[in-house]
Coordinates of N, CA, C and O in Angstrom, one line a residue:
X1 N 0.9 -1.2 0.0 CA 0.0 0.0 0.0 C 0.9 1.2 0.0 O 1.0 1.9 1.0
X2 N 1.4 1.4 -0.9 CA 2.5 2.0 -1.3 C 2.0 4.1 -1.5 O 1.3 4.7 -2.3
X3 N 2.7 4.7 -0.5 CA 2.1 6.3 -0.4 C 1.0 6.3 0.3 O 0.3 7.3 0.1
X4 N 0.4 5.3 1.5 CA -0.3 5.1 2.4 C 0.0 5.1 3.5 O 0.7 4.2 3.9
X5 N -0.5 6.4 4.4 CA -0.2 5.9 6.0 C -1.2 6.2 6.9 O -1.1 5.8 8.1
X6 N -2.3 6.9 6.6 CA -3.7 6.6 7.6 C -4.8 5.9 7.0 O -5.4 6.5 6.2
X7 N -5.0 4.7 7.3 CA -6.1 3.7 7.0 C -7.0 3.3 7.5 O -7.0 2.2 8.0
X8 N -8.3 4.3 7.3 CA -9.4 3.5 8.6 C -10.4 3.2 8.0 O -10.5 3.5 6.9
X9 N -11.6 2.4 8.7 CA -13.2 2.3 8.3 C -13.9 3.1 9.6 O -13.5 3.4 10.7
X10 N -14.7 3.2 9.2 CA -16.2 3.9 9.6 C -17.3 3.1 9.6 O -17.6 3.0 8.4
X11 N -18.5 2.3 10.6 CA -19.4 1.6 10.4 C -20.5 2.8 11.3 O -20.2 3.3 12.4
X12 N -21.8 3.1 10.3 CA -23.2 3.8 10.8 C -23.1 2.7 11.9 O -22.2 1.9 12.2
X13 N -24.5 3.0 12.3 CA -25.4 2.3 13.6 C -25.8 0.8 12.9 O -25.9 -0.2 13.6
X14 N -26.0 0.9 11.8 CA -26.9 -0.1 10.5 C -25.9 -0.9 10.4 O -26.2 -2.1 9.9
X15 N -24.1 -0.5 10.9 CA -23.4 -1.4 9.5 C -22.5 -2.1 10.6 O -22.1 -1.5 11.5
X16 N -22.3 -3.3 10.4 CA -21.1 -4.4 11.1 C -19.9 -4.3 10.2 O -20.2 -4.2 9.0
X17 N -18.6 -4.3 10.6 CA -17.7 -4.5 9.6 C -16.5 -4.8 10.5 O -16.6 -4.8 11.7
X18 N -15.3 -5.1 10.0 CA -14.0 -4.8 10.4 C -12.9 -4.9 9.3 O -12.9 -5.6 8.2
X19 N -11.9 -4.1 9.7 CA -11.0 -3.4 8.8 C -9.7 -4.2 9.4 O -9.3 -3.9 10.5
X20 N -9.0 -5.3 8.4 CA -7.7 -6.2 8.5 C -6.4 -6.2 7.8 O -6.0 -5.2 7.3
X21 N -5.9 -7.3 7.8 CA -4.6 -7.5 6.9 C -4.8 -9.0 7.3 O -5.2 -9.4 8.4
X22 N -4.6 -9.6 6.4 CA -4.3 -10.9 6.1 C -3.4 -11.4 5.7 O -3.3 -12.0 4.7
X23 N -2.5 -11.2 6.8 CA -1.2 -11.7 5.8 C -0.8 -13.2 4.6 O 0.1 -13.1 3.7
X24 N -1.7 -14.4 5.0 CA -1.5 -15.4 4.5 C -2.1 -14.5 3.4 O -1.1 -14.4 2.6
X25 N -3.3 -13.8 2.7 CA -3.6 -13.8 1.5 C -2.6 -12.4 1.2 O -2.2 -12.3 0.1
X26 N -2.4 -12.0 1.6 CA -1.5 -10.8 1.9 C -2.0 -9.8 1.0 O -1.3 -9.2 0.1
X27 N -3.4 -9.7 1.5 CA -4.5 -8.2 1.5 C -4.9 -7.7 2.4 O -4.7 -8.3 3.5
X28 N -5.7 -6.5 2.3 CA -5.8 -5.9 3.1 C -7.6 -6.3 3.1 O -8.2 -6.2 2.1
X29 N -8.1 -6.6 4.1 CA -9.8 -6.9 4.2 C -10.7 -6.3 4.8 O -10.7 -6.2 6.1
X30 N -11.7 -5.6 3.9 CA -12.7 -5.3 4.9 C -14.1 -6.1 4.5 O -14.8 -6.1 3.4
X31 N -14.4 -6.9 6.4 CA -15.0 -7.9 6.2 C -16.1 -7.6 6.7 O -16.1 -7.8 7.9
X32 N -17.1 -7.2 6.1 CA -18.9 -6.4 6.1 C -19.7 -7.8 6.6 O -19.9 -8.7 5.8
X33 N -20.2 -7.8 7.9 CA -21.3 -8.6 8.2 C -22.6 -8.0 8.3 O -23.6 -8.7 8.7
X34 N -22.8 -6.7 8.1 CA -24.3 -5.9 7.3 C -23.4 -4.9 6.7 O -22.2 -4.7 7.0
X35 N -24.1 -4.5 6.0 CA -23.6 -3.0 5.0 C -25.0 -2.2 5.9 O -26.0 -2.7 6.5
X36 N -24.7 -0.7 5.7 CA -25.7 0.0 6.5 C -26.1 0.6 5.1 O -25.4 0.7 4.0
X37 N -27.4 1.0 5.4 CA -28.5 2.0 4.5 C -28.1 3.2 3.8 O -28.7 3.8 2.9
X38 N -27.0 3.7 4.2 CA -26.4 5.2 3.8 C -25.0 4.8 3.6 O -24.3 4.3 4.5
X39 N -24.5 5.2 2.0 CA -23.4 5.0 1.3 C -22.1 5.4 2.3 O -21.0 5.2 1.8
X40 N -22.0 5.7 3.2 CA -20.6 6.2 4.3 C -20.7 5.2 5.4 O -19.7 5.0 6.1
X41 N -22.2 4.6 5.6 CA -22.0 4.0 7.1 C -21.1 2.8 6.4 O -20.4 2.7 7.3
X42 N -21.0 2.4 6.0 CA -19.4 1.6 5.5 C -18.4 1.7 4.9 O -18.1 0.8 4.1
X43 N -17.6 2.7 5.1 CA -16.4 3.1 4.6 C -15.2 3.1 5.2 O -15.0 3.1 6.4
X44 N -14.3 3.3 4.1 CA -13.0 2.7 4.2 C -12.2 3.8 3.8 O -12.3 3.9 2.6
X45 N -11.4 4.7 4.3 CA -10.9 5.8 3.9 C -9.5 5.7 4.3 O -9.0 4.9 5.1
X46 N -8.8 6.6 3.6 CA -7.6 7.0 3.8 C -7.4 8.9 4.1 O -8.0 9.8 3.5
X47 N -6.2 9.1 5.2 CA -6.5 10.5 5.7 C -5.1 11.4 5.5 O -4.0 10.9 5.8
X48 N -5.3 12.5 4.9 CA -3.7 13.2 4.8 C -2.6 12.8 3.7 O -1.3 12.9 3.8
X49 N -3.4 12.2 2.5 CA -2.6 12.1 1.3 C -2.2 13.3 1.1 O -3.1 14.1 0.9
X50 N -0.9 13.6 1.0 CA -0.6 15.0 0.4 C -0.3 14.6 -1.1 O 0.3 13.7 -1.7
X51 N -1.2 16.3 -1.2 CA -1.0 16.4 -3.0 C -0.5 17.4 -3.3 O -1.0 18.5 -3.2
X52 N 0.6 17.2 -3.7 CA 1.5 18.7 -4.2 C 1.5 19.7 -5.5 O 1.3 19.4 -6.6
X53 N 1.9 21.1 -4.7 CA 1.8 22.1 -6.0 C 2.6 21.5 -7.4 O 3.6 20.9 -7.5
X54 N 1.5 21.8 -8.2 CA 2.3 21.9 -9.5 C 2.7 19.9 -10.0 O 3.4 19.3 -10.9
X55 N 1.8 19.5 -9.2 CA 1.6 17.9 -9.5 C 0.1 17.8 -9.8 O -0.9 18.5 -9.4
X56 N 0.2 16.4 -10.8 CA -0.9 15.3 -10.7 C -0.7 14.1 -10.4 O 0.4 13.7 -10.7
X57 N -1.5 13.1 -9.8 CA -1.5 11.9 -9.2 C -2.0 10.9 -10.2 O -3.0 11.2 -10.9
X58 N -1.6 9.8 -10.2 CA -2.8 8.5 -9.8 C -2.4 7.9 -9.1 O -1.2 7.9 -8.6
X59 N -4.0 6.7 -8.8 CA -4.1 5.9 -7.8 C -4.7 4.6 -8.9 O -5.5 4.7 -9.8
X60 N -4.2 3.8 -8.4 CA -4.3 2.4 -9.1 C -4.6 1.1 -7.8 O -3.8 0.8 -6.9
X61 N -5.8 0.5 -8.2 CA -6.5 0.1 -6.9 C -6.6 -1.2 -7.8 O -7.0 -1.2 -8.9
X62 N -6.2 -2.3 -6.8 CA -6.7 -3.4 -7.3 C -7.2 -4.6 -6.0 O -6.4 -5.0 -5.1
X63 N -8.2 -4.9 -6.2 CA -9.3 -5.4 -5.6 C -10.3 -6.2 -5.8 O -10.6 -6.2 -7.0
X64 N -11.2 -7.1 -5.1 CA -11.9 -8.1 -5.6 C -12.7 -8.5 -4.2 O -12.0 -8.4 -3.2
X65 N -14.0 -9.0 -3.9 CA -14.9 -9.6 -3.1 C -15.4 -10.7 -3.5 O -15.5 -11.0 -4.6
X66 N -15.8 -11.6 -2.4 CA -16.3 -13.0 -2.4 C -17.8 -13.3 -3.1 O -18.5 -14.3 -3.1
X67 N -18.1 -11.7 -3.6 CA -19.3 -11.7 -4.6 C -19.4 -10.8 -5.0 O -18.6 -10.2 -4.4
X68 N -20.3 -9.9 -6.0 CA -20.4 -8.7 -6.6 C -20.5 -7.7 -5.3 O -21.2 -7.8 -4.3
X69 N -19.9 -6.9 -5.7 CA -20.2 -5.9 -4.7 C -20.1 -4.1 -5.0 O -18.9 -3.7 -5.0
X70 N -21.0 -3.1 -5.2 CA -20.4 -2.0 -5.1 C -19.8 -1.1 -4.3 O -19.7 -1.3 -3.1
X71 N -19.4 -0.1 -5.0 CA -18.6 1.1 -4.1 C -18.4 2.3 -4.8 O -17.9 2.5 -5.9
X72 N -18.8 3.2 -4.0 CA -18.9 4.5 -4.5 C -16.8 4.9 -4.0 O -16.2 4.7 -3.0
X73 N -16.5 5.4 -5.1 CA -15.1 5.6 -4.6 C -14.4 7.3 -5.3 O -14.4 7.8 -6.4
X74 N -14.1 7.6 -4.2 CA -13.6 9.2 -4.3 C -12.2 9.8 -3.4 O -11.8 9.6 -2.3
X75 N -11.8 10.3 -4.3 CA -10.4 11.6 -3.8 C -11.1 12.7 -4.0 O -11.8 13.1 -4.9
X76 N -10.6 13.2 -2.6 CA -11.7 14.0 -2.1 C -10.5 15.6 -1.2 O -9.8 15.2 -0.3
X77 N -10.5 17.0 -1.4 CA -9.3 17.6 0.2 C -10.0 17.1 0.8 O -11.0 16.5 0.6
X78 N -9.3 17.2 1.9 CA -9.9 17.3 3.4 C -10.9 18.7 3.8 O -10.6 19.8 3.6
X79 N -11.8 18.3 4.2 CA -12.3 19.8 4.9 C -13.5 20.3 4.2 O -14.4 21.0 4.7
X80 N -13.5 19.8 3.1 CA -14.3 20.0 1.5 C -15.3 18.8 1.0 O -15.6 17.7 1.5
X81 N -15.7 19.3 -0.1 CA -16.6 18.5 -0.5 C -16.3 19.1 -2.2 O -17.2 19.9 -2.6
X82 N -14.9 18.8 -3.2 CA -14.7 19.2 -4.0 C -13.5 17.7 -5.0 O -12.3 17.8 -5.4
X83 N -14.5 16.4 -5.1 CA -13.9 15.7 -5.5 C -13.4 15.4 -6.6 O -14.2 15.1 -7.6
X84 N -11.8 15.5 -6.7 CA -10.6 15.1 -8.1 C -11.3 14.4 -8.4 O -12.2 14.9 -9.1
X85 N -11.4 13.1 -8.0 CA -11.8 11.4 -8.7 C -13.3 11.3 -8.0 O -13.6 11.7 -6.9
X86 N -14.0 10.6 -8.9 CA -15.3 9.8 -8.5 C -15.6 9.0 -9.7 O -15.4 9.1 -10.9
X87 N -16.3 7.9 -8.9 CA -16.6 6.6 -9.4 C -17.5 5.6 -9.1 O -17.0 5.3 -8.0
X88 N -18.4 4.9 -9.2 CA -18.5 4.0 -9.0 C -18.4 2.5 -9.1 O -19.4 2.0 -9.7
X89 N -17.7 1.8 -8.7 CA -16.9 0.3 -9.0 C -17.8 -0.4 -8.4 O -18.4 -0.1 -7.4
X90 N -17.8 -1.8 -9.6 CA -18.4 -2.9 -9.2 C -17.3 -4.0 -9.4 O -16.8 -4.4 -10.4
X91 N -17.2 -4.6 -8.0 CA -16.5 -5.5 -7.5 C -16.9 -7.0 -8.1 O -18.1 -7.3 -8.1
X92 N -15.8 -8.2 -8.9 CA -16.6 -9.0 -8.8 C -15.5 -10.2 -7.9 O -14.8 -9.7 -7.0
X93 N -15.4 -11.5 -8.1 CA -15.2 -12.1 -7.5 C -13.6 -12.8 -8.0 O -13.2 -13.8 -7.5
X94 N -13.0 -12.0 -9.0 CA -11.6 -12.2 -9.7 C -11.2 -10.5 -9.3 O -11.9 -9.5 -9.4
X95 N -9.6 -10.7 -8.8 CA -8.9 -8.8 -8.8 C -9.1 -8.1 -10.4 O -8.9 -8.7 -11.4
X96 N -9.4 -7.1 -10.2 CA -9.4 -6.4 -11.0 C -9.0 -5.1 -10.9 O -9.6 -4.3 -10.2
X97 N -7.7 -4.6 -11.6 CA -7.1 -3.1 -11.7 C -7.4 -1.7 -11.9 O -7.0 -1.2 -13.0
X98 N -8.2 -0.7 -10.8 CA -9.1 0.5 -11.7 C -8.1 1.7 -11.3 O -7.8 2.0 -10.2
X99 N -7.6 2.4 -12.5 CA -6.6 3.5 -12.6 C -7.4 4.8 -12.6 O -8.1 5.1 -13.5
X100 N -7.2 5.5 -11.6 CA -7.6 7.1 -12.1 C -6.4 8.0 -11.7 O -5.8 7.7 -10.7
X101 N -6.1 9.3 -12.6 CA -5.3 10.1 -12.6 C -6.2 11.4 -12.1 O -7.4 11.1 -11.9
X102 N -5.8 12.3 -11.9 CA -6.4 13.8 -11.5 C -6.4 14.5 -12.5 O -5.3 14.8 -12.9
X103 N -7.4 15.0 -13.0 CA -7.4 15.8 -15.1 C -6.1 17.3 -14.4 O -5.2 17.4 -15.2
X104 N -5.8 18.1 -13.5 CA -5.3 18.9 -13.6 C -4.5 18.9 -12.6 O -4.8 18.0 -11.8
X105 N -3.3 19.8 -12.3 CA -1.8 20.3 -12.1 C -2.9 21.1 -10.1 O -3.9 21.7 -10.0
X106 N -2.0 20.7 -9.3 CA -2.4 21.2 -7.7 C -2.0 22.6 -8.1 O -1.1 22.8 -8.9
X107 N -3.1 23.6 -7.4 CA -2.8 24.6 -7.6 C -1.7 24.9 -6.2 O -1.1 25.9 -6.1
X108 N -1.7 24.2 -5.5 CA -0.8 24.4 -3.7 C -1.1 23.1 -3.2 O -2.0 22.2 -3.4
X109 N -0.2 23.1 -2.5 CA -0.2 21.6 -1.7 C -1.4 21.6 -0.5 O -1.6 22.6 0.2
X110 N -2.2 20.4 -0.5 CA -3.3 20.1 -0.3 C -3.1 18.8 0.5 O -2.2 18.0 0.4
X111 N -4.5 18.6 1.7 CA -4.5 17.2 2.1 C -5.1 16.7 1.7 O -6.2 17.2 2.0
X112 N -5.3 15.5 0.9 CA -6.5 14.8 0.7 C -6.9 13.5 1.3 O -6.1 12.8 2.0
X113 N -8.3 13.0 1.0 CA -8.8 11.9 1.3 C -9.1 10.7 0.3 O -9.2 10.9 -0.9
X114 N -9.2 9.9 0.7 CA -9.4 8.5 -0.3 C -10.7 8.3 0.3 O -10.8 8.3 1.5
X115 N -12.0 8.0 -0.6 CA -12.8 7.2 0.5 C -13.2 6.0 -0.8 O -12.9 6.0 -2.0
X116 N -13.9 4.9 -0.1 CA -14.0 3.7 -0.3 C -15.9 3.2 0.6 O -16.2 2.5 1.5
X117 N -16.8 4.2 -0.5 CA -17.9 3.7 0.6 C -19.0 2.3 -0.3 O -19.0 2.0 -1.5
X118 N -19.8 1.7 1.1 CA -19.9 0.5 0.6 C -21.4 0.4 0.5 O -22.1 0.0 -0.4
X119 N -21.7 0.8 1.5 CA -23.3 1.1 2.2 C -23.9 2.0 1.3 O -23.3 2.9 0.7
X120 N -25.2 1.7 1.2 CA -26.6 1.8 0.4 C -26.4 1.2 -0.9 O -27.4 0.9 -1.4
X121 N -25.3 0.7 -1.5 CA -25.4 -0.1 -2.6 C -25.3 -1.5 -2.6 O -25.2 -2.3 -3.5
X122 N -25.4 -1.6 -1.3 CA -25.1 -3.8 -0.9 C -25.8 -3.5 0.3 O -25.7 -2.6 1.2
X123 N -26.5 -4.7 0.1 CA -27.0 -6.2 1.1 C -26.1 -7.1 1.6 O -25.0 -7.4 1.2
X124 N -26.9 -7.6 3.2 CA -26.1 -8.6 3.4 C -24.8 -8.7 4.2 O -24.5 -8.3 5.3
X125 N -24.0 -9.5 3.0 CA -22.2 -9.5 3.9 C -21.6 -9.7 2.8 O -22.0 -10.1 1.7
X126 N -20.4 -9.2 3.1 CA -19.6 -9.4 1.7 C -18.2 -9.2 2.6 O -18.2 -8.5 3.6
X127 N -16.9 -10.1 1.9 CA -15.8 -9.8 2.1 C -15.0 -9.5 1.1 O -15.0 -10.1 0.0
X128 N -14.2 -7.9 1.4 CA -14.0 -7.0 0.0 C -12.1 -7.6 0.3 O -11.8 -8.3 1.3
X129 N -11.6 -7.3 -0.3 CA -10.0 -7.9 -0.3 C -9.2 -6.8 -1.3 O -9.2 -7.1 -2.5
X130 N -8.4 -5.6 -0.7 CA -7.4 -5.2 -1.4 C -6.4 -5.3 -1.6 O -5.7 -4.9 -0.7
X131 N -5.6 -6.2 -2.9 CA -4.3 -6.2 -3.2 C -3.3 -5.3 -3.2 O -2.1 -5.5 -3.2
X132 N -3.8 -4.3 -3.2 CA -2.7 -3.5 -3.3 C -3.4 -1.5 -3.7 O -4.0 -1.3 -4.7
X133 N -3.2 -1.0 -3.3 CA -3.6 0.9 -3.4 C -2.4 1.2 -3.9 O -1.4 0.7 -3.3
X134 N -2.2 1.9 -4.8 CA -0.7 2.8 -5.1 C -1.4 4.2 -5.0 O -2.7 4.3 -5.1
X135 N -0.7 5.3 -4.9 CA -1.0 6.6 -5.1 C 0.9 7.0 -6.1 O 2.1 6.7 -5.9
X136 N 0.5 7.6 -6.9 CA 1.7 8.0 -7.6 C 2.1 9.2 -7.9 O 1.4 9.9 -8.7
X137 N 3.1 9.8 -7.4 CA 2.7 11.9 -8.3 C 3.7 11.7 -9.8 O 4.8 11.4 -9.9
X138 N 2.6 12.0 -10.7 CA 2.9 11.6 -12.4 C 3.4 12.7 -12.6 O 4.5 12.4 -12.9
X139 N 3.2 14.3 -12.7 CA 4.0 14.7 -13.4 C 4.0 16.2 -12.5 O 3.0 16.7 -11.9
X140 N 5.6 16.8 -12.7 CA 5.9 18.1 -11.9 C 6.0 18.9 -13.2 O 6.4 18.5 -14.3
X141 N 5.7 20.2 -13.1 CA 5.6 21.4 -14.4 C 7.1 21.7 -13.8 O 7.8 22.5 -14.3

């Protein structure tokens, strides 16, 4: 998990979960025994990505669950509600690689957020499994 160093989940009142490492599969797991009704009460975030002036990033996520599963997924500052990346991924039951870059250049260095929400688009239980998160800074002017 390479350019990662705050890694947490968040469970509503609605949602059961816990947030792992597995070393034998050697992923990172978050293992949902309810998903809650509102897209955040299950999420998986990352905190204080710094994004620097006069850069753009990507993040290249590869991941997979023990059945279809969605996820609303966003880079997001801190503090704001002004999201670089948004998406929504559907998980299936083989890893699969999803690349997003940032369309433009930091105007000043910034904190940002990763989020990874699970809730209002799944039922049930699902175990999600990340191989690996990269964050990358692609290009300096």
């Amino acid at each position: 998990f390479t350019g990662i160093s705050e890694l947490k989940s968040f469970e509503g009142d609605d949602a059961i979960a816990s947030l792992y490492v597995d070393t034998e599969l050697k992923a990172l797991i978050y293992d949902v025994e309810q998903f809650g009704k509102t897209d955040w009460h299950n999420k998986v975030f990352i905190e204080n990505l710094v994004f620097e002036e006069d850069s753009r990033y990507k993040v290249e996520l590869t991941a997979k669950a023990d059945r279809v599963v969605e996820w609303f997924f966003a880079v997001n500052p801190m503090g704001q509600w002004e999201p670089k990346i948004t998406d929504v991924i559907e998980l299936t039951e083989e890893y699969q690689t999803f690349t997003f870059e940032t369309d433009s250049f930091q105007s000043f260095t910034q904190n940002f957020e990763m989020l990874f929400q699970f809730g209002e688009f799944n039922t049930g239980s699902a175990k999600i499994m990340f191989e690996s998160i990269v964050v990358t800074q692609l290009v300096r002017k």
